Structure formats: C-alpha cells, structure tokens
C-alpha cells in the first residue's frame, strides 16, 4: 500500500473510533456534559449513571461496532501484512480514548477493544466476557471487571485460538496493558475505597 492509502485507512479508523457517542447522547437528550458528570468518563458506564440503560446499551453497542468495523473492512479490502487489521483496530481504540471532538477526552477503550477482538478471536472474547460478568457480580465494580477481563482474554487466547497469528497475541498484551493504564484513576479509587459500584445512579449536576 502507498503512504496515502495507509494514512487514509488509519485516519478513517481513528475518526470512526473517536466518535463521542456518549457525549452527544447525554448533551442532546439530557443536556448533560458527561465530562462534568460522575467519573467524567465518556463511556457507557458513566452514561448509564446519568441516563440509564436505554441510553447506555445502544452507545455500548456502537462503541463495539467502532472497533469491529475497521478490522472487518481491513481484512476484506486491506492489502497490507496479516497484522494490518489489528493496527487499524487499535487505532480505532486510540480514537475512542483520545477523541479530537471533545478535547482528546474519551472512554477507557474496553468496548471498542472488544469490537476489535470480536472480529479476530471471538472464543477468547467469550471467556473474557464470562470473567467480566463474574467479577462484576462478586465485586460490583465495572472497572475491576474490565481490567480482569482484559487479562483473561490475553490468557485464554493461545488456548482457545492456538492458530492465531503471533501479532494477535502481541496486540492482546498491548490492549491489556493499555486498559489497565486507562483505568489508573479507577485503581486509585479502588485502593482508597471510593470507587462507585455498578448500579448506582447519580443525579445530574445542573
């Protein structure tokens, strides 16, 4: 691929990933700046705290799509090396975390990363989802469930997808570290006992 084609793929993936859906939904339908609400995170969990399931579920699904679509398109029409769809997908995750449309704020990247690996390693993702559900049920913390699920995905990948390219394992390791990094403020709150448990709704600040 030419430099221009590579740049086009990466820019397209980044812009798709950076679509600040939760911010737009909260602004348009509730008049809330989600950056100033709850955790300040532009993800589905914080949107749930502000507006409930009816808003959070569609946004979470769209965040997953933002990761899956670039990967699927790159696998179908990309002309790069075998790891090219992974690169495109990871750029979409970066866009979700650092969106230029909201001053480079965003979500934690979990749902969009899940979309990337839905297209590449679905069985390992199912293991991660199961771990997430168990940890969330036992602890009540979405953040802890998300970080544990990322590590579980990395651990399960070579066992349930033994023929996966090495690049997929490397990407899974990168994503696990990256998700823990994006949750560093949550880790601090977990350690000092101030992290919010899932299911707690907060009143919007006017």
Tab-separated table of N, CA and C in Angstrom, residues 19-26 34 42-45 47 53-66 96 111-112:
chain	number	residue	atom	x	y	z
A	19	UNK	N	-15.627	8.984	17.437
A	19	UNK	CA	-16.997	9.499	17.509
A	19	UNK	C	-17.472	9.475	18.958
A	20	UNK	N	-17.712	10.644	19.578
A	20	UNK	CA	-18.038	10.691	21.016
A	20	UNK	C	-19.524	10.450	21.276
A	21	UNK	N	-19.970	9.250	21.004
A	21	UNK	CA	-21.401	8.951	21.050
A	21	UNK	C	-22.020	9.233	22.401
A	22	UNK	N	-21.381	8.815	23.469
A	22	UNK	CA	-21.958	9.023	24.802
A	22	UNK	C	-22.089	10.507	25.111
A	23	UNK	N	-21.098	11.287	24.697
A	23	UNK	CA	-21.149	12.727	24.925
A	23	UNK	C	-22.326	13.348	24.179
A	24	UNK	N	-22.482	12.963	22.917
A	24	UNK	CA	-23.554	13.526	22.093
A	24	UNK	C	-24.923	13.147	22.658
A	25	UNK	N	-25.096	11.876	23.021
A	25	UNK	CA	-26.381	11.421	23.565
A	25	UNK	C	-26.725	12.161	24.850
A	26	UNK	N	-25.755	12.298	25.744
A	26	UNK	CA	-26.013	12.988	27.008
A	26	UNK	C	-26.333	14.463	26.787
A	34	UNK	N	-21.168	15.108	29.855
A	34	UNK	CA	-20.765	13.899	30.559
A	34	UNK	C	-19.352	14.026	31.139
A	42	UNK	N	-16.166	9.341	29.244
A	42	UNK	CA	-17.125	9.327	28.133
A	42	UNK	C	-17.340	7.897	27.652
A	43	UNK	N	-17.831	7.068	28.545
A	43	UNK	CA	-18.120	5.682	28.218
A	43	UNK	C	-19.532	5.320	28.616
A	44	UNK	N	-19.930	4.110	28.263
A	44	UNK	CA	-21.308	3.680	28.501
A	44	UNK	C	-21.638	3.563	29.989
A	45	UNK	N	-20.659	3.217	30.817
A	45	UNK	CA	-20.940	3.073	32.253
A	45	UNK	C	-21.320	4.408	32.871
A	47	UNK	N	-22.448	6.972	31.227
A	47	UNK	CA	-23.713	7.362	30.619
A	47	UNK	C	-24.872	6.665	31.319
A	53	UNK	N	-30.269	2.570	31.333
A	53	UNK	CA	-29.996	1.527	30.347
A	53	UNK	C	-30.382	1.911	28.929
A	54	UNK	N	-31.498	2.627	28.771
A	54	UNK	CA	-31.983	2.905	27.422
A	54	UNK	C	-30.979	3.720	26.611
A	55	UNK	N	-30.182	4.505	27.281
A	55	UNK	CA	-29.141	5.257	26.590
A	55	UNK	C	-27.837	4.478	26.539
A	56	UNK	N	-27.512	3.789	27.622
A	56	UNK	CA	-26.189	3.156	27.732
A	56	UNK	C	-26.018	1.969	26.797
A	57	UNK	N	-27.048	1.137	26.653
A	57	UNK	CA	-26.904	-0.078	25.841
A	57	UNK	C	-26.633	0.243	24.365
A	58	UNK	N	-27.426	1.131	23.721
A	58	UNK	CA	-27.108	1.446	22.314
A	58	UNK	C	-25.722	2.056	22.143
A	59	UNK	N	-25.311	2.890	23.087
A	59	UNK	CA	-23.990	3.506	22.996
A	59	UNK	C	-22.895	2.452	23.142
A	60	UNK	N	-23.071	1.527	24.083
A	60	UNK	CA	-22.084	0.454	24.264
A	60	UNK	C	-21.976	-0.392	22.994
A	61	UNK	N	-23.102	-0.708	22.385
A	61	UNK	CA	-23.087	-1.494	21.153
A	61	UNK	C	-22.385	-0.741	20.028
A	62	UNK	N	-22.648	0.549	19.944
A	62	UNK	CA	-21.980	1.345	18.911
A	62	UNK	C	-20.480	1.409	19.160
A	63	UNK	N	-20.077	1.513	20.420
A	63	UNK	CA	-18.647	1.525	20.742
A	63	UNK	C	-17.986	0.217	20.305
A	64	UNK	N	-18.690	-0.894	20.441
A	64	UNK	CA	-18.178	-2.180	19.967
A	64	UNK	C	-18.044	-2.173	18.445
A	65	UNK	N	-19.058	-1.649	17.776
A	65	UNK	CA	-19.038	-1.574	16.315
A	65	UNK	C	-17.858	-0.730	15.826
A	66	UNK	N	-17.530	0.332	16.560
A	66	UNK	CA	-16.417	1.199	16.160
A	66	UNK	C	-15.103	0.428	16.082
A	96	UNK	N	-11.135	6.273	20.302
A	96	UNK	CA	-12.167	6.260	21.343
A	96	UNK	C	-11.645	6.860	22.646
A	111	UNK	N	-14.933	-1.318	25.390
A	111	UNK	CA	-15.929	-1.787	24.425
A	111	UNK	C	-15.370	-1.785	23.001
A	112	UNK	N	-14.620	-0.750	22.652
A	112	UNK	CA	-14.061	-0.683	21.300
A	112	UNK	C	-13.011	-1.767	21.091
